[in-house]
C-alpha cells in the first residue's frame, strides 16, 4: 500500500505572491467607489453610467468565478496564476491611462477577469500546499487579506 506524501513546496514564497496579488486585487475592488464623483466630472458621465464600473466588475467576477473550478482542473496553478496576474496588471495599467469611460470600463472588466481566477486559486493553493494541521493558520492569513484590503480601498481611492 502506497502512502500519500505531500510534495515539498516553498510555501512562504507561494503564499507571499498570492497574498500580495490578492491584496492589490481586493484593494482595487473598493478603491474606485470613492473616485466615482471625480470620474463623473472627468468623463462627463452620469451617476448611473459611472456605477457600471462597479456593476460590471462584480458581474464579471460572478460569472467567471464558478468557471474557475473547471479551469483549475484544465490548467496548472502556475499558468492560471500567471494569466490572472497579467490580467490584473494590464487592467490596472489601462485604467491608469484611460482616456475615456469605455477604456476605463474595459480595464475594470480585465481586472475582474484576473480576480475571478485569483480568488479561488488562492484558496485552492492553500489546500494543496499546506498539510491539514497548518491550513487553519494559512486560511487565517487569506482571511486577513480578504478583509483588510477592501477596508483600505476607500482610503486608497480617496488619496
Short mmCIF file of N, CA, C and O in Angstrom, two decimals, residues 10-151:
data_model
loop_
_atom_site.label_atom_id
_atom_site.label_comp_id
_atom_site.label_asym_id
_atom_site.label_seq_id
_atom_site.Cartn_x
_atom_site.Cartn_y
_atom_site.Cartn_z
N UNK A 10 7.79 25.58 -1.48
CA UNK A 10 8.26 26.76 -0.77
C UNK A 10 7.00 27.56 -0.43
O UNK A 10 6.64 28.50 -1.13
N UNK A 11 6.34 27.14 0.63
CA UNK A 11 5.03 27.71 0.96
C UNK A 11 5.09 29.21 1.24
O UNK A 11 4.17 29.94 0.91
N UNK A 12 6.18 29.67 1.83
CA UNK A 12 6.29 31.10 2.15
C UNK A 12 6.28 31.95 0.88
O UNK A 12 5.56 32.95 0.81
N UNK A 13 7.06 31.57 -0.10
CA UNK A 13 7.13 32.34 -1.35
C UNK A 13 5.82 32.27 -2.11
O UNK A 13 5.35 33.29 -2.64
N UNK A 14 5.23 31.08 -2.17
CA UNK A 14 3.96 30.93 -2.89
C UNK A 14 2.87 31.77 -2.23
O UNK A 14 2.14 32.50 -2.90
N UNK A 15 2.77 31.66 -0.91
CA UNK A 15 1.73 32.42 -0.20
C UNK A 15 1.98 33.92 -0.28
O UNK A 15 1.04 34.70 -0.43
N UNK A 16 3.23 34.34 -0.19
CA UNK A 16 3.54 35.77 -0.30
C UNK A 16 3.08 36.31 -1.65
O UNK A 16 2.43 37.36 -1.71
N UNK A 17 3.39 35.59 -2.72
CA UNK A 17 2.99 36.04 -4.06
C UNK A 17 1.47 36.11 -4.18
O UNK A 17 0.91 37.10 -4.66
N UNK A 18 0.80 35.06 -3.74
CA UNK A 18 -0.66 35.04 -3.83
C UNK A 18 -1.31 36.11 -2.96
O UNK A 18 -2.26 36.77 -3.38
N UNK A 19 -0.81 36.29 -1.74
CA UNK A 19 -1.41 37.27 -0.83
C UNK A 19 -1.18 38.70 -1.31
O UNK A 19 -2.08 39.54 -1.20
N UNK A 20 -0.01 38.98 -1.84
CA UNK A 20 0.26 40.33 -2.37
C UNK A 20 -0.66 40.63 -3.54
O UNK A 20 -1.28 41.69 -3.61
N UNK A 21 -0.76 39.69 -4.46
CA UNK A 21 -1.65 39.88 -5.62
C UNK A 21 -3.10 39.98 -5.18
O UNK A 21 -3.85 40.82 -5.68
N UNK A 22 -3.49 39.12 -4.26
CA UNK A 22 -4.86 39.17 -3.74
C UNK A 22 -5.14 40.49 -3.04
O UNK A 22 -6.22 41.07 -3.19
N UNK A 23 -4.17 40.99 -2.28
CA UNK A 23 -4.33 42.26 -1.58
C UNK A 23 -4.62 43.39 -2.56
O UNK A 23 -5.58 44.14 -2.40
N UNK A 24 -3.79 43.50 -3.59
CA UNK A 24 -3.98 44.59 -4.54
C UNK A 24 -5.23 44.40 -5.40
O UNK A 24 -5.88 45.37 -5.78
N UNK A 25 -5.58 43.16 -5.66
CA UNK A 25 -6.82 42.89 -6.38
C UNK A 25 -8.04 43.30 -5.58
O UNK A 25 -8.94 43.98 -6.09
N UNK A 26 -8.06 42.91 -4.32
CA UNK A 26 -9.18 43.29 -3.44
C UNK A 26 -9.19 44.80 -3.20
O UNK A 26 -10.25 45.41 -3.08
N UNK A 27 -8.02 45.40 -3.11
CA UNK A 27 -7.93 46.84 -2.92
C UNK A 27 -8.57 47.59 -4.08
O UNK A 27 -9.32 48.55 -3.89
N UNK A 28 -8.31 47.11 -5.29
CA UNK A 28 -8.87 47.79 -6.47
C UNK A 28 -10.39 47.64 -6.56
O UNK A 28 -11.05 48.45 -7.19
N UNK A 29 -10.92 46.60 -5.91
CA UNK A 29 -12.37 46.40 -5.91
C UNK A 29 -13.10 47.58 -5.28
O UNK A 29 -14.11 48.04 -5.78
N UNK A 30 -12.59 48.05 -4.15
CA UNK A 30 -13.31 49.09 -3.40
C UNK A 30 -12.72 50.49 -3.58
O UNK A 30 -13.38 51.46 -3.23
N UNK A 31 -11.52 50.60 -4.09
CA UNK A 31 -10.87 51.90 -4.22
C UNK A 31 -11.62 52.81 -5.18
O UNK A 31 -11.66 54.03 -4.99
N UNK A 32 -12.24 52.24 -6.18
CA UNK A 32 -12.89 53.07 -7.20
C UNK A 32 -14.16 53.75 -6.69
O UNK A 32 -14.57 54.78 -7.21
N UNK A 33 -14.76 53.19 -5.65
CA UNK A 33 -16.03 53.74 -5.15
C UNK A 33 -15.90 55.19 -4.71
O UNK A 33 -16.82 55.99 -4.91
N UNK A 34 -14.79 55.55 -4.12
CA UNK A 34 -14.57 56.93 -3.66
C UNK A 34 -14.33 57.87 -4.84
O UNK A 34 -14.68 59.03 -4.80
N UNK A 35 -13.75 57.35 -5.90
CA UNK A 35 -13.37 58.18 -7.05
C UNK A 35 -14.52 58.41 -8.03
O UNK A 35 -14.36 59.13 -9.01
N UNK A 36 -15.68 57.83 -7.78
CA UNK A 36 -16.77 57.91 -8.76
C UNK A 36 -17.23 59.34 -9.05
O UNK A 36 -17.49 59.68 -10.19
N UNK A 37 -17.29 60.17 -8.05
CA UNK A 37 -17.70 61.57 -8.27
C UNK A 37 -16.70 62.28 -9.18
O UNK A 37 -17.11 62.99 -10.11
N UNK A 38 -15.43 62.05 -8.93
CA UNK A 38 -14.40 62.67 -9.78
C UNK A 38 -14.46 62.12 -11.20
O UNK A 38 -14.28 62.86 -12.17
N UNK A 39 -14.72 60.82 -11.33
CA UNK A 39 -14.81 60.21 -12.66
C UNK A 39 -16.01 60.77 -13.44
O UNK A 39 -15.92 60.94 -14.66
N UNK A 40 -17.09 61.06 -12.73
CA UNK A 40 -18.26 61.65 -13.40
C UNK A 40 -17.90 63.01 -14.00
O UNK A 40 -18.32 63.32 -15.12
N UNK A 41 -17.11 63.78 -13.28
CA UNK A 41 -16.70 65.09 -13.77
C UNK A 41 -15.70 64.97 -14.92
O UNK A 41 -15.83 65.64 -15.94
N UNK A 42 -14.71 64.11 -14.75
CA UNK A 42 -13.65 63.97 -15.75
C UNK A 42 -14.19 63.46 -17.07
O UNK A 42 -13.86 63.98 -18.14
N UNK A 43 -15.03 62.43 -17.02
CA UNK A 43 -15.55 61.82 -18.25
C UNK A 43 -16.91 62.36 -18.67
O UNK A 43 -17.47 61.90 -19.67
N UNK A 44 -17.45 63.31 -17.90
CA UNK A 44 -18.75 63.91 -18.22
C UNK A 44 -19.84 62.84 -18.38
O UNK A 44 -20.50 62.75 -19.43
N UNK A 45 -19.99 62.01 -17.36
CA UNK A 45 -20.97 60.93 -17.39
C UNK A 45 -21.88 61.02 -16.17
O UNK A 45 -21.55 61.70 -15.19
N UNK A 46 -23.01 60.32 -16.24
CA UNK A 46 -23.98 60.35 -15.15
C UNK A 46 -23.60 59.37 -14.05
O UNK A 46 -22.75 58.49 -14.24
N UNK A 47 -24.29 59.50 -12.93
CA UNK A 47 -24.06 58.58 -11.81
C UNK A 47 -24.43 57.15 -12.21
O UNK A 47 -23.75 56.19 -11.82
N UNK A 48 -25.49 57.00 -12.98
CA UNK A 48 -25.91 55.65 -13.42
C UNK A 48 -24.85 55.02 -14.31
O UNK A 48 -24.60 53.81 -14.23
N UNK A 49 -24.20 55.82 -15.13
CA UNK A 49 -23.16 55.30 -16.02
C UNK A 49 -21.90 54.93 -15.25
O UNK A 49 -21.34 53.85 -15.45
N UNK A 50 -21.46 55.78 -14.35
CA UNK A 50 -20.24 55.51 -13.60
C UNK A 50 -20.42 54.30 -12.69
O UNK A 50 -19.45 53.57 -12.42
N UNK A 51 -21.64 54.04 -12.26
CA UNK A 51 -21.91 52.88 -11.41
C UNK A 51 -21.61 51.56 -12.13
O UNK A 51 -21.34 50.55 -11.50
N UNK A 52 -21.61 51.59 -13.45
CA UNK A 52 -21.30 50.39 -14.22
C UNK A 52 -19.88 49.91 -13.99
O UNK A 52 -19.56 48.74 -14.22
N UNK A 53 -18.99 50.78 -13.51
CA UNK A 53 -17.62 50.36 -13.21
C UNK A 53 -17.62 49.31 -12.09
O UNK A 53 -16.87 48.34 -12.15
N UNK A 54 -18.48 49.50 -11.12
CA UNK A 54 -18.61 48.52 -10.03
C UNK A 54 -19.49 47.35 -10.44
O UNK A 54 -19.16 46.19 -10.21
N UNK A 55 -20.60 47.65 -11.10
CA UNK A 55 -21.54 46.61 -11.51
C UNK A 55 -20.90 45.65 -12.51
O UNK A 55 -21.01 44.43 -12.37
N UNK A 56 -20.21 46.19 -13.50
CA UNK A 56 -19.55 45.35 -14.50
C UNK A 56 -18.47 44.49 -13.88
O UNK A 56 -18.31 43.32 -14.24
N UNK A 57 -17.74 45.06 -12.95
CA UNK A 57 -16.69 44.33 -12.25
C UNK A 57 -17.29 43.15 -11.49
O UNK A 57 -16.82 42.02 -11.61
N UNK A 58 -18.33 43.42 -10.72
CA UNK A 58 -18.94 42.36 -9.91
C UNK A 58 -19.66 41.32 -10.77
O UNK A 58 -19.65 40.14 -10.45
N UNK A 59 -20.29 41.75 -11.86
CA UNK A 59 -20.92 40.80 -12.77
C UNK A 59 -19.90 39.86 -13.39
O UNK A 59 -20.12 38.65 -13.49
N UNK A 60 -18.78 40.41 -13.79
CA UNK A 60 -17.72 39.60 -14.39
C UNK A 60 -17.19 38.57 -13.38
O UNK A 60 -17.03 37.40 -13.71
N UNK A 61 -16.96 39.01 -12.16
CA UNK A 61 -16.50 38.09 -11.12
C UNK A 61 -17.56 37.02 -10.85
O UNK A 61 -17.26 35.84 -10.73
N UNK A 62 -18.82 37.44 -10.78
CA UNK A 62 -19.91 36.50 -10.52
C UNK A 62 -20.08 35.45 -11.61
O UNK A 62 -20.44 34.31 -11.33
N UNK A 63 -19.80 35.81 -12.83
CA UNK A 63 -19.93 34.87 -13.95
C UNK A 63 -18.71 33.96 -14.05
O UNK A 63 -18.83 32.76 -14.27
N UNK A 64 -17.52 34.53 -13.89
CA UNK A 64 -16.30 33.76 -14.14
C UNK A 64 -15.79 32.95 -12.95
O UNK A 64 -15.08 31.97 -13.15
N UNK A 65 -16.13 33.32 -11.73
CA UNK A 65 -15.64 32.57 -10.57
C UNK A 65 -16.07 31.11 -10.59
O UNK A 65 -15.25 30.22 -10.37
N UNK A 66 -17.34 30.80 -10.88
CA UNK A 66 -17.71 29.37 -10.95
C UNK A 66 -16.98 28.61 -12.06
O UNK A 66 -16.69 27.43 -11.92
N UNK A 67 -16.65 29.30 -13.13
CA UNK A 67 -15.93 28.68 -14.25
C UNK A 67 -14.49 28.36 -13.85
O UNK A 67 -13.88 27.44 -14.39
N UNK A 68 -13.97 29.09 -12.88
CA UNK A 68 -12.57 28.88 -12.49
C UNK A 68 -12.35 27.49 -11.91
O UNK A 68 -11.23 26.96 -11.98
N UNK A 69 -13.37 26.85 -11.36
CA UNK A 69 -13.22 25.47 -10.87
C UNK A 69 -12.85 24.54 -12.02
O UNK A 69 -12.00 23.66 -11.88
N UNK A 70 -13.47 24.76 -13.16
CA UNK A 70 -13.15 23.97 -14.35
C UNK A 70 -11.73 24.30 -14.84
O UNK A 70 -10.97 23.42 -15.22
N UNK A 71 -11.38 25.57 -14.79
CA UNK A 71 -10.04 25.99 -15.22
C UNK A 71 -8.95 25.39 -14.34
O UNK A 71 -7.87 25.04 -14.82
N UNK A 72 -9.24 25.26 -13.03
CA UNK A 72 -8.27 24.65 -12.11
C UNK A 72 -8.00 23.19 -12.45
O UNK A 72 -6.92 22.67 -12.16
N UNK A 73 -8.95 22.54 -13.06
CA UNK A 73 -8.75 21.15 -13.47
C UNK A 73 -8.04 21.05 -14.82
O UNK A 73 -7.35 20.09 -15.08
N UNK A 74 -8.22 22.06 -15.65
CA UNK A 74 -7.66 22.02 -17.01
C UNK A 74 -6.23 22.54 -17.10
O UNK A 74 -5.47 22.10 -17.97
N UNK A 75 -5.88 23.50 -16.25
CA UNK A 75 -4.58 24.15 -16.36
C UNK A 75 -3.82 24.07 -15.04
O UNK A 75 -4.42 23.92 -13.98
N UNK A 76 -2.52 24.25 -15.12
CA UNK A 76 -1.71 24.23 -13.89
C UNK A 76 -1.94 25.50 -13.08
O UNK A 76 -2.35 26.54 -13.62
N UNK A 77 -1.65 25.40 -11.81
CA UNK A 77 -1.79 26.55 -10.91
C UNK A 77 -0.90 27.69 -11.38
O UNK A 77 -1.31 28.85 -11.36
N UNK A 78 0.30 27.36 -11.80
CA UNK A 78 1.25 28.38 -12.26
C UNK A 78 0.71 29.14 -13.47
O UNK A 78 0.79 30.36 -13.53
N UNK A 79 0.13 28.42 -14.44
CA UNK A 79 -0.41 29.08 -15.62
C UNK A 79 -1.59 29.98 -15.26
O UNK A 79 -1.68 31.11 -15.75
N UNK A 80 -2.48 29.48 -14.41
CA UNK A 80 -3.63 30.29 -14.01
C UNK A 80 -3.20 31.52 -13.23
O UNK A 80 -3.75 32.61 -13.42
N UNK A 81 -2.22 31.35 -12.35
CA UNK A 81 -1.72 32.49 -11.59
C UNK A 81 -1.10 33.53 -12.52
O UNK A 81 -1.36 34.73 -12.39
N UNK A 82 -0.31 33.07 -13.47
CA UNK A 82 0.33 33.97 -14.43
C UNK A 82 -0.71 34.74 -15.24
O UNK A 82 -0.61 35.96 -15.40
N UNK A 83 -1.70 34.03 -15.76
CA UNK A 83 -2.74 34.69 -16.56
C UNK A 83 -3.54 35.68 -15.71
O UNK A 83 -3.81 36.80 -16.15
N UNK A 84 -3.89 35.30 -14.49
CA UNK A 84 -4.66 36.21 -13.65
C UNK A 84 -3.84 37.44 -13.27
O UNK A 84 -4.34 38.56 -13.25
N UNK A 85 -2.56 37.24 -12.99
CA UNK A 85 -1.69 38.36 -12.65
C UNK A 85 -1.51 39.31 -13.84
O UNK A 85 -1.58 40.53 -13.69
N UNK A 86 -1.30 38.75 -15.01
CA UNK A 86 -1.17 39.58 -16.22
C UNK A 86 -2.46 40.36 -16.46
O UNK A 86 -2.42 41.55 -16.76
N UNK A 87 -3.58 39.71 -16.29
CA UNK A 87 -4.87 40.37 -16.47
C UNK A 87 -5.04 41.52 -15.48
O UNK A 87 -5.50 42.61 -15.85
N UNK A 88 -4.67 41.30 -14.22
CA UNK A 88 -4.75 42.37 -13.21
C UNK A 88 -3.82 43.53 -13.54
O UNK A 88 -4.22 44.70 -13.46
N UNK A 89 -2.59 43.23 -13.92
CA UNK A 89 -1.61 44.29 -14.20
C UNK A 89 -2.00 45.08 -15.45
O UNK A 89 -1.99 46.32 -15.42
N UNK A 90 -2.34 44.38 -16.52
CA UNK A 90 -2.72 45.08 -17.75
C UNK A 90 -3.99 45.90 -17.52
O UNK A 90 -4.09 47.06 -17.97
N UNK A 91 -4.95 45.33 -16.80
CA UNK A 91 -6.17 46.07 -16.49
C UNK A 91 -5.89 47.33 -15.68
O UNK A 91 -6.46 48.39 -15.93
N UNK A 92 -4.99 47.23 -14.74
CA UNK A 92 -4.63 48.38 -13.91
C UNK A 92 -3.91 49.44 -14.74
O UNK A 92 -4.17 50.65 -14.59
N UNK A 93 -3.01 49.02 -15.61
CA UNK A 93 -2.30 49.98 -16.47
C UNK A 93 -3.25 50.69 -17.43
O UNK A 93 -3.15 51.90 -17.62
N UNK A 94 -4.16 49.94 -18.01
CA UNK A 94 -5.14 50.56 -18.91
C UNK A 94 -6.02 51.55 -18.14
O UNK A 94 -6.32 52.63 -18.63
N UNK A 95 -6.41 51.17 -16.91
CA UNK A 95 -7.22 52.06 -16.09
C UNK A 95 -6.47 53.36 -15.78
O UNK A 95 -7.05 54.44 -15.83
N UNK A 96 -5.19 53.24 -15.48
CA UNK A 96 -4.39 54.43 -15.17
C UNK A 96 -4.24 55.35 -16.38
O UNK A 96 -4.12 56.57 -16.23
N UNK A 97 -4.28 54.77 -17.58
CA UNK A 97 -4.09 55.56 -18.80
C UNK A 97 -5.39 55.83 -19.55
O UNK A 97 -5.35 56.34 -20.67
N UNK A 98 -6.52 55.47 -18.94
CA UNK A 98 -7.82 55.59 -19.62
C UNK A 98 -8.08 57.01 -20.09
O UNK A 98 -7.99 57.96 -19.32
N UNK A 99 -8.44 57.12 -21.37
CA UNK A 99 -8.75 58.42 -21.96
C UNK A 99 -10.25 58.70 -21.98
O UNK A 99 -10.66 59.83 -22.16
N UNK A 100 -11.04 57.64 -21.85
CA UNK A 100 -12.49 57.79 -21.84
C UNK A 100 -13.13 56.71 -20.96
O UNK A 100 -12.44 55.81 -20.49
N UNK A 101 -14.43 56.82 -20.76
CA UNK A 101 -15.13 55.88 -19.89
C UNK A 101 -15.08 54.46 -20.42
O UNK A 101 -14.91 53.51 -19.65
N UNK A 102 -15.21 54.30 -21.71
CA UNK A 102 -15.21 52.96 -22.30
C UNK A 102 -13.89 52.24 -22.03
O UNK A 102 -13.87 51.05 -21.73
N UNK A 103 -12.80 52.96 -22.14
CA UNK A 103 -11.48 52.39 -21.87
C UNK A 103 -11.37 51.99 -20.39
O UNK A 103 -10.83 50.92 -20.07
N UNK A 104 -11.89 52.82 -19.52
CA UNK A 104 -11.88 52.53 -18.09
C UNK A 104 -12.76 51.32 -17.78
O UNK A 104 -12.38 50.45 -16.99
N UNK A 105 -13.90 51.24 -18.44
CA UNK A 105 -14.81 50.11 -18.23
C UNK A 105 -14.15 48.81 -18.69
O UNK A 105 -14.21 47.78 -17.99
N UNK A 106 -13.49 48.83 -19.83
CA UNK A 106 -12.78 47.65 -20.32
C UNK A 106 -11.70 47.23 -19.33
O UNK A 106 -11.53 46.03 -19.05
N UNK A 107 -10.99 48.20 -18.78
CA UNK A 107 -9.92 47.87 -17.83
C UNK A 107 -10.47 47.23 -16.56
O UNK A 107 -9.87 46.31 -16.01
N UNK A 108 -11.63 47.70 -16.10
CA UNK A 108 -12.25 47.12 -14.90
C UNK A 108 -12.67 45.67 -15.16
O UNK A 108 -12.52 44.81 -14.29
N UNK A 109 -13.18 45.39 -16.35
CA UNK A 109 -13.57 44.02 -16.68
C UNK A 109 -12.33 43.13 -16.76
O UNK A 109 -12.34 41.99 -16.29
N UNK A 110 -11.26 43.66 -17.32
CA UNK A 110 -10.00 42.91 -17.38
C UNK A 110 -9.47 42.61 -15.98
O UNK A 110 -8.99 41.50 -15.70
N UNK A 111 -9.58 43.58 -15.08
CA UNK A 111 -9.18 43.35 -13.70
C UNK A 111 -10.05 42.27 -13.06
O UNK A 111 -9.56 41.42 -12.32
N UNK A 112 -11.33 42.31 -13.33
CA UNK A 112 -12.25 41.32 -12.77
C UNK A 112 -11.97 39.92 -13.29
O UNK A 112 -12.11 38.94 -12.55
N UNK A 113 -11.55 39.82 -14.54
CA UNK A 113 -11.18 38.51 -15.09
C UNK A 113 -10.01 37.94 -14.28
O UNK A 113 -10.01 36.76 -13.91
N UNK A 114 -9.05 38.78 -13.98
CA UNK A 114 -7.91 38.33 -13.17
C UNK A 114 -8.31 37.94 -11.77
O UNK A 114 -7.90 36.89 -11.26
N UNK A 115 -9.15 38.74 -11.14
CA UNK A 115 -9.57 38.44 -9.76
C UNK A 115 -10.48 37.22 -9.69
O UNK A 115 -10.43 36.47 -8.72
N UNK A 116 -11.29 37.00 -10.71
CA UNK A 116 -12.21 35.86 -10.66
C UNK A 116 -11.45 34.53 -10.72
O UNK A 116 -11.96 33.51 -10.28
N UNK A 117 -10.25 34.55 -11.22
CA UNK A 117 -9.40 33.36 -11.23
C UNK A 117 -8.54 33.32 -9.96
O UNK A 117 -8.32 32.27 -9.38
N UNK A 118 -8.08 34.48 -9.54
CA UNK A 118 -7.16 34.55 -8.41
C UNK A 118 -7.82 34.17 -7.09
O UNK A 118 -7.21 33.49 -6.26
N UNK A 119 -9.05 34.55 -6.87
CA UNK A 119 -9.72 34.27 -5.60
C UNK A 119 -9.82 32.76 -5.34
O UNK A 119 -9.34 32.28 -4.31
N UNK A 120 -10.40 31.98 -6.25
CA UNK A 120 -10.44 30.53 -5.99
C UNK A 120 -9.05 29.88 -5.99
O UNK A 120 -8.81 28.93 -5.25
N UNK A 121 -8.15 30.43 -6.78
CA UNK A 121 -6.79 29.91 -6.84
C UNK A 121 -6.10 30.06 -5.49
O UNK A 121 -5.37 29.16 -5.05
N UNK A 122 -6.34 31.16 -4.84
CA UNK A 122 -5.76 31.43 -3.52
C UNK A 122 -6.20 30.37 -2.52
O UNK A 122 -5.37 29.78 -1.82
N UNK A 123 -7.49 30.11 -2.46
CA UNK A 123 -8.00 29.13 -1.51
C UNK A 123 -7.57 27.71 -1.88
O UNK A 123 -7.20 26.91 -1.02
N UNK A 124 -7.61 27.39 -3.16
CA UNK A 124 -7.23 26.06 -3.62
C UNK A 124 -5.75 25.78 -3.34
O UNK A 124 -5.38 24.69 -2.93
N UNK A 125 -4.91 26.78 -3.54
CA UNK A 125 -3.48 26.61 -3.32
C UNK A 125 -3.18 26.31 -1.85
O UNK A 125 -2.33 25.48 -1.54
N UNK A 126 -3.90 26.98 -0.95
CA UNK A 126 -3.71 26.70 0.48
C UNK A 126 -4.01 25.23 0.77
O UNK A 126 -3.28 24.57 1.50
N UNK A 127 -5.08 24.73 0.19
CA UNK A 127 -5.45 23.33 0.41
C UNK A 127 -4.43 22.35 -0.17
O UNK A 127 -4.24 21.26 0.36
N UNK A 128 -3.75 22.76 -1.24
CA UNK A 128 -2.79 21.87 -1.90
C UNK A 128 -1.42 21.90 -1.22
O UNK A 128 -0.80 20.86 -1.02
N UNK A 129 -0.93 23.08 -0.85
CA UNK A 129 0.46 23.17 -0.40
C UNK A 129 0.65 23.03 1.11
O UNK A 129 1.78 22.85 1.56
N UNK A 130 -0.41 23.15 1.88
CA UNK A 130 -0.27 23.04 3.33
C UNK A 130 -0.83 21.73 3.84
O UNK A 130 -1.89 21.28 3.40
N UNK A 131 -0.14 21.12 4.80
CA UNK A 131 -0.72 19.93 5.43
C UNK A 131 -1.93 20.34 6.28
O UNK A 131 -2.07 21.51 6.64
N UNK A 132 -2.75 19.37 6.59
CA UNK A 132 -4.00 19.66 7.31
C UNK A 132 -3.79 20.45 8.59
O UNK A 132 -4.58 21.34 8.91
N UNK A 133 -2.73 20.15 9.32
CA UNK A 133 -2.54 20.81 10.61
C UNK A 133 -2.08 22.27 10.50
O UNK A 133 -2.04 22.98 11.49
N UNK A 134 -1.74 22.73 9.30
CA UNK A 134 -1.30 24.12 9.12
C UNK A 134 -2.26 24.94 8.26
O UNK A 134 -2.04 26.12 8.03
N UNK A 135 -3.31 24.33 7.78
CA UNK A 135 -4.26 25.03 6.90
C UNK A 135 -5.02 26.13 7.62
O UNK A 135 -5.33 27.16 7.02
N UNK A 136 -5.31 25.94 8.87
CA UNK A 136 -6.06 26.97 9.62
C UNK A 136 -5.31 28.29 9.66
O UNK A 136 -5.89 29.35 9.43
N UNK A 137 -4.03 28.23 9.96
CA UNK A 137 -3.21 29.45 10.02
C UNK A 137 -3.11 30.09 8.64
O UNK A 137 -3.19 31.32 8.50
N UNK A 138 -2.94 29.26 7.61
CA UNK A 138 -2.84 29.80 6.24
C UNK A 138 -4.16 30.44 5.82
O UNK A 138 -4.17 31.51 5.21
N UNK A 139 -5.27 29.78 6.13
CA UNK A 139 -6.58 30.36 5.80
C UNK A 139 -6.81 31.65 6.59
O UNK A 139 -7.48 32.57 6.11
N UNK A 140 -6.26 31.72 7.79
CA UNK A 140 -6.35 32.95 8.57
C UNK A 140 -5.66 34.11 7.87
O UNK A 140 -6.15 35.24 7.86
N UNK A 141 -4.50 33.84 7.29
CA UNK A 141 -3.79 34.87 6.52
C UNK A 141 -4.60 35.31 5.30
O UNK A 141 -4.69 36.50 4.99
N UNK A 142 -5.18 34.34 4.62
CA UNK A 142 -6.03 34.66 3.47
C UNK A 142 -7.21 35.51 3.92
O UNK A 142 -7.55 36.52 3.29
N UNK A 143 -7.82 35.13 5.03
CA UNK A 143 -8.94 35.90 5.57
C UNK A 143 -8.54 37.32 5.95
O UNK A 143 -9.30 38.27 5.74
N UNK A 144 -7.35 37.46 6.50
CA UNK A 144 -6.85 38.78 6.87
C UNK A 144 -6.74 39.67 5.63
O UNK A 144 -7.17 40.83 5.64
N UNK A 145 -6.18 39.13 4.57
CA UNK A 145 -6.04 39.89 3.33
C UNK A 145 -7.41 40.22 2.73
O UNK A 145 -7.65 41.35 2.30
N UNK A 146 -8.32 39.24 2.72
CA UNK A 146 -9.63 39.47 2.10
C UNK A 146 -10.48 40.46 2.88
O UNK A 146 -11.41 41.04 2.32
N UNK A 147 -10.18 40.69 4.14
CA UNK A 147 -10.92 41.67 4.93
C UNK A 147 -10.19 43.01 5.04
O UNK A 147 -10.82 44.06 5.07
N UNK A 148 -8.88 42.96 5.08
CA UNK A 148 -8.08 44.17 5.29
C UNK A 148 -8.00 45.03 4.03
O UNK A 148 -8.14 46.26 4.10
N UNK A 149 -7.78 44.42 2.88
CA UNK A 149 -7.63 45.18 1.64
C UNK A 149 -8.89 45.95 1.26
O UNK A 149 -8.79 47.15 0.95
N UNK A 150 -10.09 45.35 1.29
CA UNK A 150 -11.28 46.13 0.97
C UNK A 150 -11.54 47.26 1.97
O UNK A 150 -12.11 48.29 1.62
N UNK A 151 -11.10 47.07 3.20
CA UNK A 151 -11.27 48.13 4.20
C UNK A 151 -10.36 49.33 3.88
O UNK A 151 -10.72 50.48 4.14
#
